[in-house]
XYZ file of C-alpha atoms in Angstrom:
733
model
C -4.564 35.408 -22.962
C -4.981 36.052 -19.461
C -2.971 33.199 -17.981
C -2.793 32.590 -14.362
C -1.693 28.621 -13.986
C 0.566 28.715 -17.465
C 3.256 31.007 -18.909
C 3.165 30.911 -22.287
C 5.983 31.789 -24.897
C 6.796 31.484 -28.669
C 10.494 31.220 -29.776
C 12.428 32.515 -32.567
C 11.419 29.038 -34.454
C 7.715 29.820 -33.720
C 7.539 26.862 -30.944
C 5.229 27.664 -28.220
C 5.922 26.276 -24.443
C 3.420 26.422 -21.985
C 4.620 25.865 -18.493
C 2.312 24.759 -16.089
C 3.190 26.721 -12.920
C 0.238 26.995 -10.483
C 0.566 30.002 -7.846
C 0.470 28.932 -4.438
C 0.517 25.082 -4.793
C 3.531 22.936 -4.195
C 2.208 20.639 -7.177
C 0.119 21.279 -10.271
C -3.182 19.535 -10.375
C -6.016 20.010 -12.786
C -8.977 22.273 -11.664
C -11.447 24.254 -13.546
C -9.549 26.880 -13.900
C -6.672 24.887 -15.368
C -8.787 23.266 -18.000
C -10.055 26.738 -19.028
C -6.442 28.204 -19.424
C -5.507 24.579 -21.468
C -8.422 25.250 -23.855
C -7.359 29.031 -24.571
C -3.571 27.570 -25.078
C -5.363 25.398 -27.608
C -7.275 27.599 -29.261
C -4.072 30.136 -29.763
C -1.770 27.467 -30.923
C -4.540 26.311 -33.704
C -5.483 30.021 -34.471
C -2.070 31.410 -34.887
C -0.410 30.349 -38.203
C 3.248 31.536 -36.999
C 2.682 29.099 -34.153
C 4.228 25.159 -35.255
C 3.201 23.585 -32.275
C 3.549 23.352 -28.804
C 5.487 22.148 -25.604
C 3.545 21.603 -22.389
C 6.280 21.409 -19.446
C 6.319 22.289 -15.726
C 8.200 24.769 -13.743
C 7.255 22.320 -10.129
C 9.574 19.701 -9.311
C 6.911 17.511 -10.588
C 4.906 17.723 -13.742
C 1.474 17.340 -12.008
C -0.139 14.829 -9.400
C -3.496 14.864 -11.689
C -6.884 16.078 -11.174
C -8.044 17.607 -7.874
C -10.260 15.072 -6.676
C -12.294 17.929 -4.646
C -13.387 19.062 -7.953
C -14.998 15.654 -8.612
C -16.377 15.905 -5.589
C -18.383 18.853 -6.654
C -19.459 17.502 -9.674
C -21.388 14.838 -7.539
C -22.823 17.621 -5.387
C -23.980 19.613 -8.454
C -25.991 16.264 -9.209
C -27.389 16.181 -6.369
C -28.170 19.878 -6.370
C -29.746 19.708 -10.070
C -31.935 16.799 -9.492
C -33.746 18.447 -6.678
C -33.947 21.586 -8.930
C -34.023 20.419 -12.672
C -35.263 16.458 -12.298
C -32.642 13.561 -12.213
C -32.614 13.497 -16.068
C -31.469 16.873 -16.771
C -28.959 16.401 -13.838
C -27.743 13.575 -15.253
C -27.264 15.371 -18.615
C -25.431 18.062 -17.108
C -23.259 15.560 -14.932
C -22.214 13.904 -18.010
C -21.311 16.640 -19.819
C -19.018 17.923 -17.098
C -17.589 14.596 -16.110
C -16.136 14.314 -20.000
C -14.871 17.883 -20.407
C -11.446 16.726 -19.738
C -11.661 13.755 -21.797
C -12.990 16.262 -24.797
C -10.092 18.848 -24.303
C -7.715 16.188 -24.913
C -9.150 14.935 -28.013
C -9.470 18.435 -28.857
C -5.494 18.642 -28.486
C -4.880 15.374 -30.273
C -6.865 16.370 -33.169
C -5.944 20.185 -33.458
C -3.548 19.440 -36.617
C -0.485 20.715 -34.930
C 1.951 18.937 -32.789
C 1.854 19.017 -28.985
C 4.602 17.547 -26.867
C 4.562 16.714 -23.403
C 8.024 17.315 -21.514
C 7.548 15.740 -18.108
C 10.115 15.601 -15.332
C 8.877 14.189 -11.689
C 5.434 12.856 -11.048
C 3.103 12.506 -13.957
C 0.119 10.650 -12.482
C -3.710 10.518 -13.252
C -5.266 13.089 -15.585
C -1.894 14.710 -16.217
C -0.466 11.571 -17.766
C -3.656 11.362 -19.890
C -2.758 14.634 -20.996
C 0.534 13.561 -21.599
C -0.816 10.377 -23.680
C -2.861 12.773 -25.690
C -0.017 14.958 -26.838
C 2.024 13.723 -30.157
C 5.249 13.102 -28.426
C 6.001 12.073 -24.994
C 9.569 13.089 -23.659
C 10.728 11.865 -20.197
C 13.906 13.145 -17.987
C 15.798 10.408 -16.916
C 15.909 11.264 -13.136
C 14.836 8.563 -10.774
C 11.957 10.413 -9.626
C 10.071 10.926 -12.689
C 7.519 8.542 -12.993
C 3.976 7.980 -14.854
C 0.787 6.191 -14.357
C -2.849 5.881 -13.898
C -3.198 5.412 -10.073
C -7.122 6.155 -10.072
C -7.937 2.478 -9.531
C -6.465 3.030 -6.107
C -9.292 5.690 -4.726
C -12.427 3.734 -6.673
C -12.142 5.679 -9.775
C -10.616 4.826 -13.299
C -9.025 6.791 -15.962
C -11.953 8.695 -17.620
C -10.040 11.329 -19.499
C -8.955 8.835 -22.289
C -6.583 6.652 -20.429
C -8.234 3.222 -20.630
C -8.408 4.039 -24.417
C -4.983 5.268 -25.527
C -3.047 2.839 -23.132
C -5.008 0.028 -24.619
C -4.025 0.822 -28.219
C -0.142 1.579 -27.236
C 0.177 -1.593 -25.411
C -0.327 -5.478 -25.839
C -3.906 -5.747 -24.139
C -3.108 -7.581 -21.021
C -0.690 -5.452 -20.045
C -2.410 -2.537 -20.523
C -5.037 -4.055 -18.124
C -2.947 -5.053 -15.417
C -1.324 -1.276 -15.746
C -5.153 0.114 -15.132
C -6.066 -2.438 -12.261
C -2.731 -1.986 -10.228
C -2.372 1.749 -10.843
C 1.315 1.510 -10.297
C 3.994 4.348 -10.981
C 6.479 3.764 -14.058
C 9.730 5.117 -14.142
C 11.038 6.750 -17.515
C 13.007 3.874 -19.033
C 10.328 1.021 -18.228
C 7.673 3.528 -19.351
C 9.564 3.961 -22.843
C 10.088 -0.128 -23.065
C 6.500 -0.524 -22.566
C 5.600 1.545 -25.420
C 4.162 4.377 -23.231
C 6.172 7.279 -24.195
C 8.782 7.717 -27.046
C 12.130 8.948 -25.364
C 14.055 9.298 -22.164
C 16.527 12.237 -21.945
C 18.503 13.911 -19.459
C 16.938 16.794 -17.833
C 18.975 19.349 -19.359
C 17.985 18.436 -22.756
C 14.223 18.105 -21.864
C 12.744 20.940 -23.451
C 15.219 21.104 -26.491
C 14.369 17.352 -27.057
C 10.446 18.129 -27.108
C 11.174 21.133 -29.435
C 13.190 19.302 -31.664
C 10.081 16.963 -32.625
C 8.221 19.951 -33.692
C 11.121 21.686 -35.510
C 11.831 18.715 -37.550
C 7.950 18.840 -38.514
C 6.624 15.651 -36.392
C 3.797 14.196 -36.838
C 0.610 15.977 -35.251
C -1.737 12.700 -35.699
C -2.113 10.048 -33.087
C -1.348 6.489 -34.508
C -5.318 5.453 -33.851
C -6.339 7.862 -36.152
C -3.965 7.039 -38.938
C -5.591 4.598 -41.481
C -4.559 1.033 -40.951
C -3.682 1.260 -37.390
C -3.845 -2.101 -35.984
C -4.377 -2.684 -32.263
C -1.381 -4.485 -30.662
C -3.454 -7.411 -29.752
C -5.508 -7.644 -32.638
C -9.134 -7.141 -32.558
C -11.290 -8.355 -29.377
C -13.023 -11.021 -31.417
C -10.100 -12.758 -33.327
C -8.093 -15.762 -31.986
C -5.766 -13.843 -30.150
C -8.290 -11.445 -28.505
C -10.400 -14.406 -27.265
C -7.027 -15.889 -25.766
C -7.089 -12.237 -23.742
C -10.693 -11.690 -22.067
C -11.863 -14.541 -20.659
C -8.505 -15.114 -18.490
C -8.957 -11.203 -17.747
C -12.859 -11.638 -16.372
C -11.745 -14.618 -14.458
C -8.279 -12.421 -12.848
C -10.857 -9.583 -12.301
C -13.219 -11.766 -10.183
C -10.411 -13.619 -8.214
C -8.335 -10.150 -7.372
C -11.570 -7.811 -6.630
C -14.322 -10.345 -5.635
C -16.741 -7.884 -7.341
C -16.181 -5.384 -4.658
C -14.662 -2.510 -6.972
C -16.794 -1.060 -9.533
C -14.137 0.897 -11.134
C -12.284 -2.120 -11.626
C -15.116 -3.648 -13.507
C -15.834 -0.567 -15.627
C -12.048 -0.419 -16.732
C -12.619 -4.177 -17.959
C -15.851 -2.887 -19.570
C -14.533 0.427 -21.024
C -11.187 -1.340 -22.667
C -13.394 -4.284 -24.183
C -16.085 -1.896 -25.894
C -13.661 0.791 -26.277
C -11.460 -1.535 -28.302
C -14.070 -2.686 -30.825
C -14.875 1.085 -31.808
C -13.305 4.510 -33.546
C -11.779 6.330 -31.039
C -14.199 9.327 -30.816
C -16.845 6.315 -30.059
C -14.427 4.982 -27.744
C -13.902 7.763 -25.503
C -17.547 8.461 -25.198
C -17.983 5.022 -24.008
C -15.376 5.334 -21.265
C -17.269 8.478 -20.161
C -20.206 6.731 -19.721
C -18.477 4.701 -17.097
C -16.551 7.090 -15.532
C -19.959 9.160 -14.962
C -21.469 5.946 -13.607
C -18.428 5.318 -11.625
C -17.996 9.070 -10.174
C -21.867 8.760 -8.842
C -21.154 5.460 -6.748
C -21.169 5.404 -3.387
C -17.651 3.295 -3.337
C -15.831 6.089 -5.361
C -17.299 8.561 -3.044
C -15.953 6.542 0.353
C -12.783 5.816 -1.033
C -11.850 9.669 -2.456
C -12.973 11.160 1.215
C -10.870 8.745 3.104
C -7.940 7.854 1.001
C -7.506 11.430 -0.557
C -9.262 13.905 1.541
C -9.010 12.468 5.018
C -5.826 10.957 4.759
C -4.332 14.354 3.116
C -5.766 16.198 5.817
C -4.533 14.224 8.427
C -0.828 14.350 6.736
C -1.028 17.780 6.769
C -1.460 17.980 10.508
C -5.159 18.138 10.931
C -4.939 16.997 14.386
C -2.043 18.965 15.395
C -2.511 21.397 18.670
C -2.365 25.001 16.995
C -0.699 26.359 19.951
C 1.932 23.924 20.012
C 5.386 25.722 18.947
C 6.783 24.140 16.064
C 9.282 21.338 16.664
C 13.373 21.028 15.734
C 13.762 17.411 15.911
C 17.057 16.183 15.221
C 18.219 13.251 17.313
C 16.048 10.135 18.441
C 16.443 7.608 20.710
C 15.299 4.134 20.197
C 15.176 1.560 22.978
C 15.044 -2.257 22.311
C 16.544 -3.088 18.845
C 14.100 -6.185 18.225
C 12.311 -6.244 14.995
C 9.865 -3.233 16.264
C 12.731 -1.076 17.336
C 15.106 -1.828 14.536
C 12.427 -0.600 12.000
C 11.872 2.526 14.177
C 15.622 3.161 13.822
C 15.823 2.317 9.901
C 12.733 4.726 9.087
C 14.008 7.552 11.512
C 17.250 7.284 9.953
C 15.791 7.246 6.391
C 14.283 10.423 7.302
C 17.611 11.952 7.926
C 17.520 12.005 12.139
C 20.184 10.895 14.152
C 19.438 7.703 15.779
C 20.546 6.096 19.106
C 19.740 2.293 19.403
C 19.929 0.996 22.624
C 19.462 -2.449 24.115
C 20.832 -4.682 26.818
C 24.098 -5.311 25.323
C 25.941 -4.150 22.234
C 25.698 -7.293 20.318
C 21.580 -7.148 20.636
C 22.065 -3.488 19.420
C 24.324 -4.014 16.421
C 22.187 -6.829 15.298
C 19.021 -4.124 15.413
C 21.488 -1.662 13.114
C 21.903 -4.311 10.691
C 18.273 -4.639 9.989
C 18.957 -1.250 8.254
C 21.641 -2.586 6.463
C 19.863 -5.389 5.119
C 16.925 -3.566 3.902
C 19.159 -0.641 2.272
C 21.474 -3.596 0.653
C 18.164 -5.064 -0.625
C 17.300 -1.522 -2.050
C 20.942 -1.661 -3.652
C 20.620 -4.994 -5.431
C 17.133 -3.781 -7.109
C 18.345 -0.546 -7.952
C 16.799 1.554 -6.300
C 18.986 3.102 -3.731
C 22.967 3.254 -4.463
C 25.677 2.169 -1.749
C 26.604 5.516 -0.713
C 22.783 6.282 0.131
C 23.710 2.848 2.407
C 26.490 4.179 4.063
C 25.062 7.614 4.602
C 21.434 6.192 6.366
C 24.111 3.823 8.468
C 26.040 6.256 9.669
C 23.269 8.070 11.284
C 22.289 4.992 13.469
C 24.656 4.277 16.535
C 23.818 1.323 18.598
C 24.757 1.527 22.040
C 24.503 -0.617 25.324
C 24.183 2.438 27.453
C 21.085 4.689 28.315
C 23.589 7.746 28.809
C 24.193 8.038 24.814
C 20.372 8.961 24.764
C 21.560 12.426 26.235
C 20.256 15.053 24.133
C 17.814 13.332 22.377
C 14.909 15.328 21.675
C 12.001 12.236 21.074
C 12.630 8.671 22.695
C 10.533 5.735 21.449
C 10.677 2.319 23.451
C 9.931 -0.856 21.613
C 10.905 -3.561 24.902
C 8.802 -6.463 25.715
C 4.915 -5.682 26.311
C 5.517 -5.901 30.363
C 4.528 -2.947 32.413
C 7.391 -3.961 34.823
C 10.016 -3.819 32.152
C 8.750 -0.737 30.397
C 8.452 1.310 33.781
C 12.306 0.096 34.308
C 13.081 1.489 30.867
C 11.074 4.660 31.512
C 13.288 5.575 34.450
C 16.398 4.942 33.031
C 15.611 7.006 29.836
C 14.319 9.839 31.721
C 17.361 9.775 34.035
C 19.675 10.047 31.029
C 17.889 12.804 28.666
C 16.759 16.400 29.339
C 13.528 17.332 30.722
C 12.441 18.543 27.540
C 12.937 15.378 25.481
C 9.648 13.489 24.809
C 9.008 9.640 25.895
C 6.930 7.446 23.321
C 5.667 4.281 24.239
C 5.566 1.868 20.963
C 2.750 -0.571 22.703
C 0.332 -2.236 20.851
C -2.116 -3.339 23.978
C -0.812 -1.591 27.075
C -2.756 1.461 28.477
C -0.684 4.531 27.947
C -2.107 6.149 31.396
C -1.257 3.152 33.451
C 2.482 2.875 31.970
C 2.617 7.093 32.475
C 2.412 6.463 35.917
C 6.249 5.572 36.051
C 6.958 8.637 34.290
C 8.365 11.859 36.219
C 7.058 13.911 33.605
C 3.538 12.605 32.014
C 2.887 15.697 30.447
C 5.662 14.728 28.000
C 4.725 11.059 27.875
C 2.593 9.691 24.734
C 1.849 6.587 22.810
C 3.447 6.018 19.528
C 2.213 2.572 18.378
C 3.610 1.335 14.817
C 2.543 -1.426 12.745
C 4.733 -4.299 11.626
C 6.641 -4.205 9.327
C 7.892 -0.516 10.449
C 9.168 0.004 6.997
C 6.108 -1.119 5.156
C 3.360 -0.131 7.278
C 1.909 3.610 6.669
C -0.145 4.009 9.778
C 1.042 5.295 13.348
C -1.221 5.414 16.191
C -0.629 8.365 18.518
C -2.393 7.634 21.758
C -2.728 10.379 24.422
C -2.578 9.372 28.165
C -4.730 11.158 30.686
C -2.021 13.803 31.258
C -0.458 13.877 28.045
C 0.228 17.433 27.079
C -0.215 19.438 23.496
C 3.581 19.808 23.091
C 3.997 15.936 23.097
C 1.487 15.661 20.823
C 2.713 17.817 18.620
C 6.158 16.323 18.783
C 4.723 12.931 17.765
C 2.618 14.160 14.872
C 5.754 16.113 13.586
C 7.831 12.824 13.470
C 5.313 10.917 12.229
C 4.869 13.284 9.317
C 8.818 13.481 9.015
C 8.801 9.492 8.405
C 6.582 9.960 5.735
C 3.449 7.828 7.341
C 0.089 8.798 8.287
C -0.861 9.451 12.003
C -4.235 9.159 13.659
C -4.639 10.552 17.538
C -6.689 8.354 19.689
C -7.766 8.476 23.347
C -6.368 5.563 25.881
C -7.736 2.461 25.920
C -7.089 -1.129 25.797
C -5.979 -2.307 22.457
C -6.689 1.591 21.409
C -8.095 1.426 18.222
C -6.739 -0.514 15.428
C -5.783 -4.011 17.478
C -9.618 -3.509 19.188
C -10.851 -4.195 15.431
C -8.221 -6.774 14.535
C -8.975 -8.418 17.690
C -12.584 -8.489 16.462
C -11.917 -9.851 12.986
C -9.846 -12.338 14.346
C -12.007 -13.658 17.246
C -14.914 -14.033 14.777
C -12.388 -16.222 12.622
C -11.903 -18.307 15.636
C -15.657 -18.596 16.328
C -16.533 -19.783 12.820
C -13.760 -22.484 12.960
C -14.986 -23.602 16.529
C -18.527 -23.709 15.146
C -17.418 -26.336 12.745
C -17.054 -23.972 9.467
C -14.222 -25.283 7.118
C -11.104 -23.297 7.491
C -10.927 -22.549 3.577
C -14.588 -21.140 3.525
C -13.696 -18.885 6.473
C -10.389 -17.423 4.663
C -11.802 -17.265 1.573
C -15.472 -15.244 3.243
C -12.755 -13.276 4.521
C -10.759 -11.916 1.339
C -14.402 -11.918 -0.756
C -15.637 -9.597 2.193
C -12.496 -7.016 0.917
C -10.145 -8.214 3.745
C -6.317 -8.656 2.556
C -6.358 -11.989 4.307
C -8.297 -14.347 6.169
C -8.738 -14.080 9.641
C -6.800 -17.582 10.493
C -3.798 -16.270 8.380
C -3.937 -12.890 9.971
C -3.505 -14.434 13.171
C -0.805 -16.808 12.136
C 1.264 -13.235 11.127
C 0.415 -11.576 14.357
C 1.686 -14.957 16.105
C -0.814 -17.206 18.046
C 1.162 -17.155 21.445
C 0.982 -13.378 21.409
C -2.729 -13.839 20.757
C -2.973 -16.120 23.644
C -0.745 -13.711 25.972
C -3.303 -10.710 25.188
C -6.325 -13.302 26.315
C -5.041 -14.230 29.430
C -3.571 -10.796 30.429
C -6.889 -9.425 29.728
C -8.658 -12.211 31.725
C -6.099 -11.371 34.558
C -6.917 -7.779 34.690
C -10.539 -7.609 33.423
C -11.896 -11.235 34.480
C -13.333 -14.237 33.103
C -16.164 -12.194 31.307
C -13.739 -10.160 29.264
C -12.604 -13.043 27.250
C -14.284 -15.618 25.126
C -14.089 -19.092 26.283
C -14.187 -20.820 22.956
C -11.232 -18.660 21.538
C -9.232 -19.159 24.869
C -9.407 -22.930 24.510
C -8.547 -22.600 20.649
C -5.497 -20.916 21.142
C -4.307 -23.171 24.489
C -4.381 -25.961 21.938
C -3.065 -24.489 18.984
C -0.060 -22.908 21.450
C 0.655 -25.015 24.400
C -0.630 -28.620 23.249
C 0.433 -28.527 19.536
C 3.492 -25.888 19.696
C 2.226 -23.798 16.737
C 2.974 -20.219 17.070
C 2.074 -19.036 13.740
C 4.478 -18.010 10.831
C 7.264 -17.408 13.222
C 7.718 -21.148 13.865
C 6.499 -22.169 10.453
C 3.632 -23.452 11.908
C -0.022 -22.074 12.984
C -3.277 -22.239 11.390
C -1.080 -22.737 8.313
C 1.738 -24.633 7.533
C 4.752 -22.926 6.073
C 6.862 -25.384 4.083
C 10.460 -24.159 3.296
C 10.425 -23.281 -0.556
C 6.942 -23.674 -0.908
C 3.201 -22.002 -0.467
C 1.514 -21.893 2.673
C -1.385 -24.461 3.493
C -3.697 -24.675 5.767
C -2.793 -27.280 9.024
C -5.052 -30.433 8.033
C -5.143 -31.056 11.699
C -7.284 -28.370 12.094
C -10.305 -30.770 11.620
C -9.342 -32.539 14.474
C -9.551 -29.552 16.908
C -13.237 -29.060 15.709
C -15.895 -31.530 17.161
C -18.447 -31.119 14.496
C -17.242 -29.928 11.544
C -20.278 -28.780 8.804
C -20.804 -29.294 5.153
C -19.830 -25.986 3.249
C -23.194 -26.061 1.600
C -24.939 -25.995 4.435
C -23.541 -22.358 5.460
C -24.722 -19.021 4.329
C -21.301 -17.609 2.749
C -22.849 -13.978 2.281
C -23.468 -14.410 6.209
C -19.869 -15.457 7.144
C -18.764 -12.294 5.115
C -21.348 -9.999 6.618
C -20.096 -11.411 9.832
C -16.253 -10.404 9.667
C -17.025 -7.023 8.642
C -19.880 -6.160 10.604
C -17.643 -7.340 13.659
C -14.969 -5.215 13.084
C -17.345 -1.907 12.319
C -19.214 -2.557 15.614
C -15.872 -2.318 17.443
C -15.148 0.756 15.672
C -18.664 2.414 16.519
C -18.020 1.241 20.092
C -14.534 3.310 20.019
C -16.424 6.464 19.196
C -19.290 5.775 21.823
C -16.171 5.396 24.394
C -14.466 8.680 22.998
C -11.217 6.717 21.968
C -11.812 7.867 18.478
C -13.101 11.469 18.088
C -12.947 12.271 14.363
C -14.731 9.757 11.891
C -11.727 10.434 9.414
C -9.172 8.656 11.673
C -11.072 5.571 12.208
C -11.652 5.190 8.363
C -7.829 5.892 7.276
C -6.786 3.771 10.596
C -9.095 0.869 9.722
C -7.738 1.170 6.059
C -4.148 1.761 6.494
C -3.847 -0.482 9.741
C -5.337 -3.728 9.098
C -6.964 -3.177 5.530
C -10.351 -2.909 6.222
C -12.136 -3.633 2.960
C -11.218 -0.435 0.999
C -13.879 -0.330 -1.098
C -16.055 0.697 1.672
C -14.038 3.719 2.401
C -13.100 2.553 6.234
C -14.832 0.916 8.973
C -17.214 3.870 9.617
C -17.604 4.537 6.145
C -19.360 1.037 5.933
C -21.715 1.806 8.444
C -22.632 5.256 6.986
C -23.040 3.856 3.408
C -25.236 0.980 4.470
C -26.941 3.652 6.917
C -26.975 3.193 10.385
C -30.862 1.386 10.616
C -29.703 -1.317 8.176
C -26.839 -1.621 9.895
C -28.406 -2.048 13.587
C -30.816 -4.568 11.908
C -28.434 -6.371 10.435
C -26.214 -6.730 13.645
C -29.315 -7.497 15.847
C -30.262 -10.276 13.643
C -26.313 -11.742 13.994
C -26.889 -11.029 17.995
C -30.180 -13.669 18.120
C -28.080 -16.276 16.366
C -24.755 -15.749 17.117
C -24.419 -13.804 20.451
C -24.347 -10.623 22.651
C -20.879 -9.430 20.805
C -23.006 -8.412 17.764
C -25.396 -6.249 19.949
C -25.025 -2.537 18.395
C -24.055 0.181 20.988
C -26.497 2.642 22.244
C -24.865 5.364 20.118
C -25.708 3.372 16.657
C -29.136 2.868 18.126
C -29.590 6.409 18.456
C -28.100 7.051 15.352
C -30.219 4.507 13.442
C -33.592 6.540 15.040
C -32.157 9.833 14.054
C -30.926 8.812 10.536
C -27.408 9.955 11.452
C -24.267 9.236 10.095
C -20.939 9.491 11.773
C -19.808 12.123 9.302
C -23.030 14.182 9.887
C -22.279 13.816 13.273
C -18.968 15.340 13.094
C -19.953 18.180 10.699
C -22.625 19.171 13.268
C -19.932 18.978 16.294
C -17.538 21.060 14.155
C -20.657 23.832 13.422
């Protein structure tokens, strides 16, 4: 055999080991070449009478992350090409057969007549775990890093190489559906307890344990291929089965609002497949997989959440000319909630951190936040006491700017006041060396204005974290007018080191994310003042695909902060820059009613101690003319909430704040949860088509005012039939 991606060896007992080790890749992935080689290995094992069975293992730190999704993108391109050359029917036939090639290969392994054993350490996800599921035995390493799962739903797909059928035959149906819908990664012992794997052993016994199964004459037949096999939850059309499916359908609709075709396909594949023998069940799964693979939702989600995010995480926007950085010591000024979070993620990445505040009590309180986070992890078994102690040893609380000496990067996270920040900038620059980079964690204040207080504006940059820092994966890097390439490279390297995703934007009030979030919250406020029932507003937001409604989101970011931003914008840009109805609503909530949001347990919602939040009944008193829900177009509410955000995203492109559509899409999903099924705010427009989007926006503008007026850029794109990604490719060329 001529193998590149595997090493194939046969021991004295006649047991073969196929060791997956792709050259020039840090992680194994499934490609066409890998499938070809697996097929060759299968044929060798089956045809050689001297081989008793085969262990499939990995030489990497992980088993495999699954299929190379760019390969799946290529299948879509093949369909388009063949449609033009041979017609849609023939293109669909070829597309279907190619899309199920992996499923058929795994089924041949499962029915080969000789035992195959998966010996798994590290990450084993997606198509790689489907390979393990097709093996007759699954042995996992007991290391904490070892995890299995089927996360395809997170990029708009579903397991299409037998995952839906095998998992649903190994587990109770309800548990299987939950696993498939969530796409979670499962540790070894939990996977064994769930019935997904057979054994969990120490790493040094992994291969021998796998071989022992073959050596001792282990079965080469899957449970579902044996006579008398019974489904874990009984037949679909049984008393037990019928208790599952109505509830499963209701949960699906509640959780997805029918926005995710892949989730529906999971439900259909499992429901139909469990009524069929395995080969027919796999064919049903393949039909649904081919359909989903061609869906616009899958295309958009794969592009944004896999391809684009991967490119940004690998430094797509890093200046090629900037030298490699060697960050060791990070300074954080301001030990409040945001600063404490920045200190924690920096220390977690192994950096030495100096956390400065006005006095030692405040600085120590900031460090205590890291202690609480680590203690919580220790309690949950996700970390050890030694891990907590090691992280805390990296954080030095201080009340003296002098302790920042030697820092490579200093990030300020103080009060959103230009005067306060200017004083901090002066104090920091007096304490650190000339080569240090200064990063401002501001959410709205223009970086170019703040940089005027700096003696070294070329080394001054915006680094905008989202709250809570330890959970939110996005960081907005803001370029001031004089920010240099070294500052940008340093910021990007830092964000990569703390394992977050950066987007680079040019300077403007509110930058990118907060402008779009502001548009979403404004629309919720406008609906409320129009008399739309609050519950209907919130449900429209969630039905549109947002994680929470606009009123709930405003409670999270704080109503008094929203009012401060409105007042500051009005003071600096004039009355025309703010919406008077929104200002009046916020004044009434904050200044008259004293409702600040979740932080004081009173906002648009009440937050009773120990109970669930509920909409504040007093909201009805703030609306002069409440409307009946049945008189309101619910679909229009959803459109308003998404289109308002997408319009603001388009304006940031027109203004040059966003220069790369990948960053707008990744930023909109990671930063504020813009309907992930769309692929992001700009993909939402591209998916709909600029012409259709402009028509919808103009109709809304006629009814609701000029905030829905599409910018000239969109009008031009509509006239030319352009897309944001098409324009980006043209510019790159």
